mmCIF file of C-alpha atoms and ligand atoms in Angstrom:
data_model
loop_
_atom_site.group_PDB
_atom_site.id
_atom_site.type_symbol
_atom_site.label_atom_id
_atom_site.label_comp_id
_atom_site.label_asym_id
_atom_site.label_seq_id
_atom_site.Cartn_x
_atom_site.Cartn_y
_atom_site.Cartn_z
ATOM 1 C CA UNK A 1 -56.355 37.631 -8.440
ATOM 2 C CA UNK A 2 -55.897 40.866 -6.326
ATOM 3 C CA UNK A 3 -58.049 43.021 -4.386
ATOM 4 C CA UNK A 4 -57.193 46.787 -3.553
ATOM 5 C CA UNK A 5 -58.783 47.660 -0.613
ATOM 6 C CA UNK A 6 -59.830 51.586 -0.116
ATOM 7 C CA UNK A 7 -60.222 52.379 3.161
ATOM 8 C CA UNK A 8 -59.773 54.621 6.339
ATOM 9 C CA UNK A 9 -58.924 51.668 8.283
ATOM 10 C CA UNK A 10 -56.429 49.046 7.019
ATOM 11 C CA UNK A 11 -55.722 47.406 10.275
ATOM 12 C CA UNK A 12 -60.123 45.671 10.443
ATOM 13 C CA UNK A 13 -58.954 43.786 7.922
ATOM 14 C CA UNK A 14 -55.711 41.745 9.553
ATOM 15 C CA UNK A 15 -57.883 38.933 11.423
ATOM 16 C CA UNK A 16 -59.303 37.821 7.929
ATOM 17 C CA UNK A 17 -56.656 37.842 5.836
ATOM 18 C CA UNK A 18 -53.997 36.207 8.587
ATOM 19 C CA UNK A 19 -56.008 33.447 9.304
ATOM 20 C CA UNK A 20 -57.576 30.113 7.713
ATOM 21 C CA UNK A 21 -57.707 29.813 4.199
ATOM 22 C CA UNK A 22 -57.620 33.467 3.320
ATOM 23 C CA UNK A 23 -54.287 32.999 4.631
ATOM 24 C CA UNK A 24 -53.007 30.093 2.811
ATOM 25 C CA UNK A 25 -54.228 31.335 -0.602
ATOM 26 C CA UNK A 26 -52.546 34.740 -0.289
ATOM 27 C CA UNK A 27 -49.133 32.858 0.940
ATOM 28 C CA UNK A 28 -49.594 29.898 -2.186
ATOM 29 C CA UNK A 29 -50.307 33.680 -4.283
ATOM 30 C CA UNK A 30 -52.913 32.892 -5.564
ATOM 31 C CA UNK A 31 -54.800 35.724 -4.059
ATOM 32 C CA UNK A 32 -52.953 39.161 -3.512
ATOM 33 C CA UNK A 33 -55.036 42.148 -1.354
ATOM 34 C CA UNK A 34 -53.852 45.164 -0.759
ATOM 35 C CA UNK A 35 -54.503 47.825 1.723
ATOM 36 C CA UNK A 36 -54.760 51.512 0.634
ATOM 37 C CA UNK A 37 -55.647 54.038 3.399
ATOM 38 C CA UNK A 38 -57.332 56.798 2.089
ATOM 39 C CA UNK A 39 -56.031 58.888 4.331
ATOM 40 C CA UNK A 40 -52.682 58.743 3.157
ATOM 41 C CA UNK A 41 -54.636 61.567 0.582
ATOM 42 C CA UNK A 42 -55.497 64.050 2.533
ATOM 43 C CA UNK A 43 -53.344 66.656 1.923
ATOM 44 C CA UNK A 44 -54.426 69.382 5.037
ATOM 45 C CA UNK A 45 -52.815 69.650 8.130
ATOM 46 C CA UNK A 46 -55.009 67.339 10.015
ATOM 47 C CA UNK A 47 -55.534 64.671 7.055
ATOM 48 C CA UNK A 48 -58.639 65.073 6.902
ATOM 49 C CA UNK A 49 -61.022 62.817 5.166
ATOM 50 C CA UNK A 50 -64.848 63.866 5.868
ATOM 51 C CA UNK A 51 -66.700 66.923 6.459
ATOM 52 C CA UNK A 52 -70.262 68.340 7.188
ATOM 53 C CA UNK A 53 -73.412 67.465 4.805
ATOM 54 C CA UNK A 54 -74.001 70.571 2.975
ATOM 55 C CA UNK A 55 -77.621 71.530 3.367
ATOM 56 C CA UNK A 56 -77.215 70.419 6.757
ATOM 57 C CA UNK A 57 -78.410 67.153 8.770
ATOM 58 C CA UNK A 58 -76.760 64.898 10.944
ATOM 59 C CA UNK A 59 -73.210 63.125 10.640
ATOM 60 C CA UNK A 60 -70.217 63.618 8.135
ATOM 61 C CA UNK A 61 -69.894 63.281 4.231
ATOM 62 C CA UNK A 62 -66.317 61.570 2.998
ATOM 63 C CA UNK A 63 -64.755 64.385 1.000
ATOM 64 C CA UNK A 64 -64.638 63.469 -2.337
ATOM 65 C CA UNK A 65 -61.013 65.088 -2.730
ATOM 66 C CA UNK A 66 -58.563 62.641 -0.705
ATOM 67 C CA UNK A 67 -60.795 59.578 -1.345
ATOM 68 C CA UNK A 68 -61.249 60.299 -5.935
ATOM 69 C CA UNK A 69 -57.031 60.615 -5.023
ATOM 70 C CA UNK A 70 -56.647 57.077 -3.802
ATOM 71 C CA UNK A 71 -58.912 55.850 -6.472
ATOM 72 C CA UNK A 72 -56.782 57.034 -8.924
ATOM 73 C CA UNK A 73 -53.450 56.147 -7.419
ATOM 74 C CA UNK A 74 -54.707 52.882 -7.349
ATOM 75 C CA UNK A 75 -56.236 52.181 -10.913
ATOM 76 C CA UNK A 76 -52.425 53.484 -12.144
ATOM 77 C CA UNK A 77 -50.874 50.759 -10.673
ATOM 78 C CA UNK A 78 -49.957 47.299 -12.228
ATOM 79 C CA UNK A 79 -50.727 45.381 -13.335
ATOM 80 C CA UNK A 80 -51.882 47.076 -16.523
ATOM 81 C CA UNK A 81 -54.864 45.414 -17.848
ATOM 82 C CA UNK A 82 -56.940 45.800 -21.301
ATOM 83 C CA UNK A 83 -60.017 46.862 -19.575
ATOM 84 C CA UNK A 84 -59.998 48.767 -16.321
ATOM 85 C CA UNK A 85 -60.646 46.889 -12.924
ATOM 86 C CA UNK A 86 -63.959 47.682 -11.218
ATOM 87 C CA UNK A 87 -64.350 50.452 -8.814
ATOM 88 C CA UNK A 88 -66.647 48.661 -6.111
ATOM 89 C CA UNK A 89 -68.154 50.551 -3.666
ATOM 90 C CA UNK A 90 -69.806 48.639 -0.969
ATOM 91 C CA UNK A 91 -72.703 50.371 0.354
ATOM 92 C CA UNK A 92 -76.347 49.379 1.786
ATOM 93 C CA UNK A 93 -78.000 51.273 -1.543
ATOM 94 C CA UNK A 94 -76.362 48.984 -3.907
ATOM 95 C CA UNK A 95 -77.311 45.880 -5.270
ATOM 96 C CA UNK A 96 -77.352 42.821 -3.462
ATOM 97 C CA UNK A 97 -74.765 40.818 -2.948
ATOM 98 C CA UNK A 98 -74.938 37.254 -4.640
ATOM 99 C CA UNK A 99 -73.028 33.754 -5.358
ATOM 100 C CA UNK A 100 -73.912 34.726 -8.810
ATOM 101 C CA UNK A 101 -72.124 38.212 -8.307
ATOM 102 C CA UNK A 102 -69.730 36.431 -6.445
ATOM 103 C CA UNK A 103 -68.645 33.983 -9.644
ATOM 104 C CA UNK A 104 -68.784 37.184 -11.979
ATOM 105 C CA UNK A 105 -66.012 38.781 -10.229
ATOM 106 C CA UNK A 106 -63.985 35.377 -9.794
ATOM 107 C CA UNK A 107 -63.557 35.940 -13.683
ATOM 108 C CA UNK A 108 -61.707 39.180 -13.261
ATOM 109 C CA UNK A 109 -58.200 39.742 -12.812
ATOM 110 C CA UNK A 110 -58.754 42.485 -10.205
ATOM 111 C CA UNK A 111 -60.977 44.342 -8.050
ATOM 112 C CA UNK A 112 -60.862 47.512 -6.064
ATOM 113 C CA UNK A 113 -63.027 47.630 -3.310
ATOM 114 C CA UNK A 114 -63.868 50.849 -1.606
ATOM 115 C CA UNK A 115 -64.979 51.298 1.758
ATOM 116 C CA UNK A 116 -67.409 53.902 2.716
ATOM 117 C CA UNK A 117 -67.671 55.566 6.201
ATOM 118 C CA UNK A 118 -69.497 58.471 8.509
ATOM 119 C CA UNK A 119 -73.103 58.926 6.500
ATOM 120 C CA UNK A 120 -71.470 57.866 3.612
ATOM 121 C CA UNK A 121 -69.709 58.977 0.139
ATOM 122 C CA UNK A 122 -70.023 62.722 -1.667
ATOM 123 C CA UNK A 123 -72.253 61.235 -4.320
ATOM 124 C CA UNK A 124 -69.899 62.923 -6.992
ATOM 125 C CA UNK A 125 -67.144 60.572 -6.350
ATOM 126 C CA UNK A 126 -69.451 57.884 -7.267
ATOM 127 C CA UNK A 127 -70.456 59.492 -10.313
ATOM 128 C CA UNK A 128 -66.787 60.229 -11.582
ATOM 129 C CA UNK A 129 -65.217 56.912 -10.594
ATOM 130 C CA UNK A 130 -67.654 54.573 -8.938
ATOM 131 C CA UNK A 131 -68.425 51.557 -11.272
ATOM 132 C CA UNK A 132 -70.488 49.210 -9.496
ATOM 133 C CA UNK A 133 -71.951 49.595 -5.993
ATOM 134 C CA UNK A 134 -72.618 46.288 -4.082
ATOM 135 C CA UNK A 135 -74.735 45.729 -0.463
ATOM 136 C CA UNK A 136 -73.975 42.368 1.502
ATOM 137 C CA UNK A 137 -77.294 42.775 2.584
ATOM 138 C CA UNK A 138 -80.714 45.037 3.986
ATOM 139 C CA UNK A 139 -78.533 46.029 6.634
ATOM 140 C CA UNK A 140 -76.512 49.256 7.737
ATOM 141 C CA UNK A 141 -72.831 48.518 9.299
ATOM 142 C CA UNK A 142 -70.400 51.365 10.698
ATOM 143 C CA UNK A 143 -68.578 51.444 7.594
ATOM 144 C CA UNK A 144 -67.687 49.421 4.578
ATOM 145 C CA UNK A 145 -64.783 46.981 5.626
ATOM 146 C CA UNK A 146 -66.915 44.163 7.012
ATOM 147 C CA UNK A 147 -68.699 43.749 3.637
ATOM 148 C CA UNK A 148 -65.374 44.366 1.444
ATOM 149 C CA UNK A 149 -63.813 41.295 3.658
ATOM 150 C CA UNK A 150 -66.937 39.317 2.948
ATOM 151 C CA UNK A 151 -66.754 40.213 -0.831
ATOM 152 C CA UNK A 152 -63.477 39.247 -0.542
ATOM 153 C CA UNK A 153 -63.812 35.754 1.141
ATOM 154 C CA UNK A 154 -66.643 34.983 -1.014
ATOM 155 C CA UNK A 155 -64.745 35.646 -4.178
ATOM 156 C CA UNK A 156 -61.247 34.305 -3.371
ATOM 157 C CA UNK A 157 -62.904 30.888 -2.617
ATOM 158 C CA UNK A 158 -64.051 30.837 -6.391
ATOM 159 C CA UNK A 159 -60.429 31.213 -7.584
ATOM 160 C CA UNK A 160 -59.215 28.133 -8.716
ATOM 161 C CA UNK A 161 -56.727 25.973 -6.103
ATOM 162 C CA UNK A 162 -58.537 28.084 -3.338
ATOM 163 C CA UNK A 163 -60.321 25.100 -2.122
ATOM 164 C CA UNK A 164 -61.605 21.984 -3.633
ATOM 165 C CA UNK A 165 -63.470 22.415 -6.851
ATOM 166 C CA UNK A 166 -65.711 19.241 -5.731
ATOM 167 C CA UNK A 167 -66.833 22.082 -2.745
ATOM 168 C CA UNK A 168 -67.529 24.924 -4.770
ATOM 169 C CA UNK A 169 -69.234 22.809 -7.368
ATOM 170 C CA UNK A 170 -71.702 21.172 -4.437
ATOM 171 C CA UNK A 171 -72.374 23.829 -2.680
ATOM 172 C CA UNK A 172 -75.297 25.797 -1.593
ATOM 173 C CA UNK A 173 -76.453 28.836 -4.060
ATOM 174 C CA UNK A 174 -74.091 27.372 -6.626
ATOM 175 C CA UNK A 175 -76.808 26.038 -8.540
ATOM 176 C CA UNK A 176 -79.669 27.881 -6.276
ATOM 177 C CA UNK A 177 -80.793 24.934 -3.822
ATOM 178 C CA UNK A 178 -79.769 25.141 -0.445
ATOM 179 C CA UNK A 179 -77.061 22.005 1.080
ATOM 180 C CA UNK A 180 -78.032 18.345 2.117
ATOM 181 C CA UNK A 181 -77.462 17.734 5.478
ATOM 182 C CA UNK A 182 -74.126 16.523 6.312
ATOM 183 C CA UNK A 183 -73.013 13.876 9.345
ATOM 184 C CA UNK A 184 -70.055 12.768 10.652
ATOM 185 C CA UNK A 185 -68.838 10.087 13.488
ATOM 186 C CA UNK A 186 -70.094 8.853 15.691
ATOM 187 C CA UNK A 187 -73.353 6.681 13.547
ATOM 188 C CA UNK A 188 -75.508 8.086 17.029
ATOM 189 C CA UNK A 189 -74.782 11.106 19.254
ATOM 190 C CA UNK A 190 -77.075 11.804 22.570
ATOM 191 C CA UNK A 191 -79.002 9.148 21.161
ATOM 192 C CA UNK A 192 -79.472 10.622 17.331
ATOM 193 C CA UNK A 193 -79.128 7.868 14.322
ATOM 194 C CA UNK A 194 -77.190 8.959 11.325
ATOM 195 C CA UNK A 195 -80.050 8.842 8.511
ATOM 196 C CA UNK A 196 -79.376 5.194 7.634
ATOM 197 C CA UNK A 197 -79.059 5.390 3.767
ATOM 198 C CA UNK A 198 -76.045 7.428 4.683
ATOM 199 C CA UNK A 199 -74.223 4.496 6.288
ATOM 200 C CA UNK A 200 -75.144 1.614 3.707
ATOM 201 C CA UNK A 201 -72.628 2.398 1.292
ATOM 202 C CA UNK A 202 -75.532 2.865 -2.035
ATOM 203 C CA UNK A 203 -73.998 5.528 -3.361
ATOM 204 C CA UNK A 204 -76.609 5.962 -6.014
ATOM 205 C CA UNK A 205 -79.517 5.938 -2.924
ATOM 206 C CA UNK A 206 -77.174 8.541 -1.211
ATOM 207 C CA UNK A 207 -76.963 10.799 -4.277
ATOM 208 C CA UNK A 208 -81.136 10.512 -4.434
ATOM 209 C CA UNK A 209 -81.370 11.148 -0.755
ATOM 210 C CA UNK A 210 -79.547 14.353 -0.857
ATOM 211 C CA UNK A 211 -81.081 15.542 -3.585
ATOM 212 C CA UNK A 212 -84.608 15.095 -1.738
ATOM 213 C CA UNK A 213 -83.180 16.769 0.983
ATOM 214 C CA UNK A 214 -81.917 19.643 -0.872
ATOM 215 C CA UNK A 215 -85.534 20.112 -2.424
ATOM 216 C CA UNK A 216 -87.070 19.490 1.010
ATOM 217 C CA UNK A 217 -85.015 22.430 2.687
ATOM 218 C CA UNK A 218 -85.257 24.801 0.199
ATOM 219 C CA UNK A 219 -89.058 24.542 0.274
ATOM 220 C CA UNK A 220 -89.200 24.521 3.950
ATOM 221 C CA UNK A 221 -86.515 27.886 4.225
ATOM 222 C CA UNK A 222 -86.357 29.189 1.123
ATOM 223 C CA UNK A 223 -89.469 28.592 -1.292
ATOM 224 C CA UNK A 224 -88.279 32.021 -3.170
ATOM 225 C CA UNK A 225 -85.264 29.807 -4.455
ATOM 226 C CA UNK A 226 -87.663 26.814 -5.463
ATOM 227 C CA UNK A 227 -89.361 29.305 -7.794
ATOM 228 C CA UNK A 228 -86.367 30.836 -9.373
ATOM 229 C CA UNK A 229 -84.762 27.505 -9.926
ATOM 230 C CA UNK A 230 -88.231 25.479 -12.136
ATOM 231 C CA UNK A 231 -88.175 29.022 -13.672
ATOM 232 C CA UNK A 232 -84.525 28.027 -14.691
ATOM 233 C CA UNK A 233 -85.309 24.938 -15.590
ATOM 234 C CA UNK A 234 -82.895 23.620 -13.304
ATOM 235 C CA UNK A 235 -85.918 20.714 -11.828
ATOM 236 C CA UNK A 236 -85.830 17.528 -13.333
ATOM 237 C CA UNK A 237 -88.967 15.646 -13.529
ATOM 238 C CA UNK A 238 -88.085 13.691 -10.701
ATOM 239 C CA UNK A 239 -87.413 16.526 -8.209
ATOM 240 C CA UNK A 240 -91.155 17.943 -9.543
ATOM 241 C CA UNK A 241 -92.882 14.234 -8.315
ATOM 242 C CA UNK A 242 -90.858 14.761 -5.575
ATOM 243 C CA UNK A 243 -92.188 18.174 -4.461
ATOM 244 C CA UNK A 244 -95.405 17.763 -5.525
ATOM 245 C CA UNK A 245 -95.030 14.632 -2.347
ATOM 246 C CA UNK A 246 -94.768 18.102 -0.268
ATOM 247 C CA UNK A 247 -97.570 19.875 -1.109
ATOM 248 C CA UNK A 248 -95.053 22.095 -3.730
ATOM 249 C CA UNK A 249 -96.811 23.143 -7.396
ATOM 250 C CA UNK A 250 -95.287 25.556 -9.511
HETATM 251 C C1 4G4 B 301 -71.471 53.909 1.908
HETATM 252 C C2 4G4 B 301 -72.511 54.753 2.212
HETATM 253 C C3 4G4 B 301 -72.203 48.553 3.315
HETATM 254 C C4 4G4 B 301 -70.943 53.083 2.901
HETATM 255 C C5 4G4 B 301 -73.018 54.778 3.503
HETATM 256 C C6 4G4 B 301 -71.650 49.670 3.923
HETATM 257 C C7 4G4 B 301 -73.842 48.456 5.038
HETATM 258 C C8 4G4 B 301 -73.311 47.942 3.871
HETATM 259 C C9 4G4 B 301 -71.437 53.107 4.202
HETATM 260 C C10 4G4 B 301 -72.497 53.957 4.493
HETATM 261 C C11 4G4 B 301 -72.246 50.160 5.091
HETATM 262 C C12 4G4 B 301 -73.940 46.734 3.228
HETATM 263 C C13 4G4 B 301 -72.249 54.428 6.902
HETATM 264 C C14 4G4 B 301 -74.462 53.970 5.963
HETATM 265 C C15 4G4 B 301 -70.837 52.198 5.221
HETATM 266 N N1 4G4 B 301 -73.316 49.525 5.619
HETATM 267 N N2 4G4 B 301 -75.158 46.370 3.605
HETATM 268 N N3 4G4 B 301 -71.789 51.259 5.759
HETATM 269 N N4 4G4 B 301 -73.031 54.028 5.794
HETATM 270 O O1 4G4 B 301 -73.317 46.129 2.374
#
């Protein structure tokens, strides 16, 4: 899979991808990003790649001329595909970032992510050549490249040999219940047992327990979640009589 990365500064996003598994998976290719600096299309003087807000107001606009340049650059180069890549702009208006988002775009064969800065984008550019516009979260950063890099580490997990499928499969959000707790060695630290079940080797009473616990800690942190998944259908009977033990009715 590979990710073109817009943006006015290529070197945020060396600790991330030279590190850890990011790392491995771009040097076993199975992930390719690359960096495009958008201000390798200015074309003045002074390369410059943001002005004043007309009408007036605080801050600085990115021009839409140097930035719709790179955009286009990019979508020209291979490879070729049937259907154009998405233009992703990451920006605190869009829609929220999800695992389910984050699956979606594991399907596709490549992404370009574009990094917004100053107050933001000329709102043309996202007319012309904007496709989808994506927010990590109700939260304003400095500029884009933190939540490309996490749209990126989210998504490059999902591609197959990136980790363990068993992982991905288990894991929190995947099917919209939040993780078991997990132990490890020692059986009791500073005096705290390992729960028991745990250690007596019933896998089937293990596989029960964890399920409880999952139910149990999604009520307690994130009864929004509980909701959405009975609405799926995703609650057996079982986890129901289970809930309904913790004061839970649909
Ligand atoms: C586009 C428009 C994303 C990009 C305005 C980007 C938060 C997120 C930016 C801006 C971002 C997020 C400078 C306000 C860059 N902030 N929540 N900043 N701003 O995903």
């Amino acid at each position: 899979m590979i990710f073109d990365i817009l943006t006015l500064f290529p070197g945020m996003f060396t600790g991330p991808l030279t590190e850890s598994i990011l790392k491995r998976a771009r040097q076993a290719g199975l992930i390719q990003v690359r960096l495009h600096n958008i201000r390798d299309w200015a074309t003045d003087r002074h390369r410059t790649t943001d002005d004043a807000p007309f009408g007036g107001g605080p801050g600085m606009v990115m021009k839409p001329e140097p930035l719709a340049a790179c955009i286009r650059a990019v979508l020209t180069l291979p490879p070729e595909a049937a259907t154009p890549p998405p233009v992703i702009l990451l920006t605190p208006d869009g829609e929220v970032f999800t695992q389910a988002i984050a699956q979606e775009l594991a399907a596709t064969e490549r992404l370009l992510l574009v990094c917004g800065h100053y107050e933001g984008v000329d709102e043309r550019v996202r007319e012309a050549l904007i496709t989808r516009e994506l927010s990590i979260g109700d939260y304003v950063l400095t500029g884009g490249e933190l939540a490309a890099m996490v749209v990126v580490d989210a998504v490059a997990r999902l591609v197959p040999g990136v980790i363990d499928a068993e992982s991905v499969a288990e894991e929190s959000h995947s099917d919209g219940l939040l993780e078991y707790p997990h132990y490890t060695r020692p059986a009791v630290w500073e005096g705290r047992q390992v729960p028991p079940v745990l250690v007596s080797g019933h896998h089937g009473e293990v596989a029960k327990w964890r399920r409880r616990e999952r139910l149990r800690r999604t009520l307690l942190r994130r009864p929004d979640l509980l909701e959405r998944a009975h609405a799926a259908g995703r609650l057996t009977p079982d986890d129901l009589a289970w809930l309904a033990g913790l004061g839970w009715a649909p």
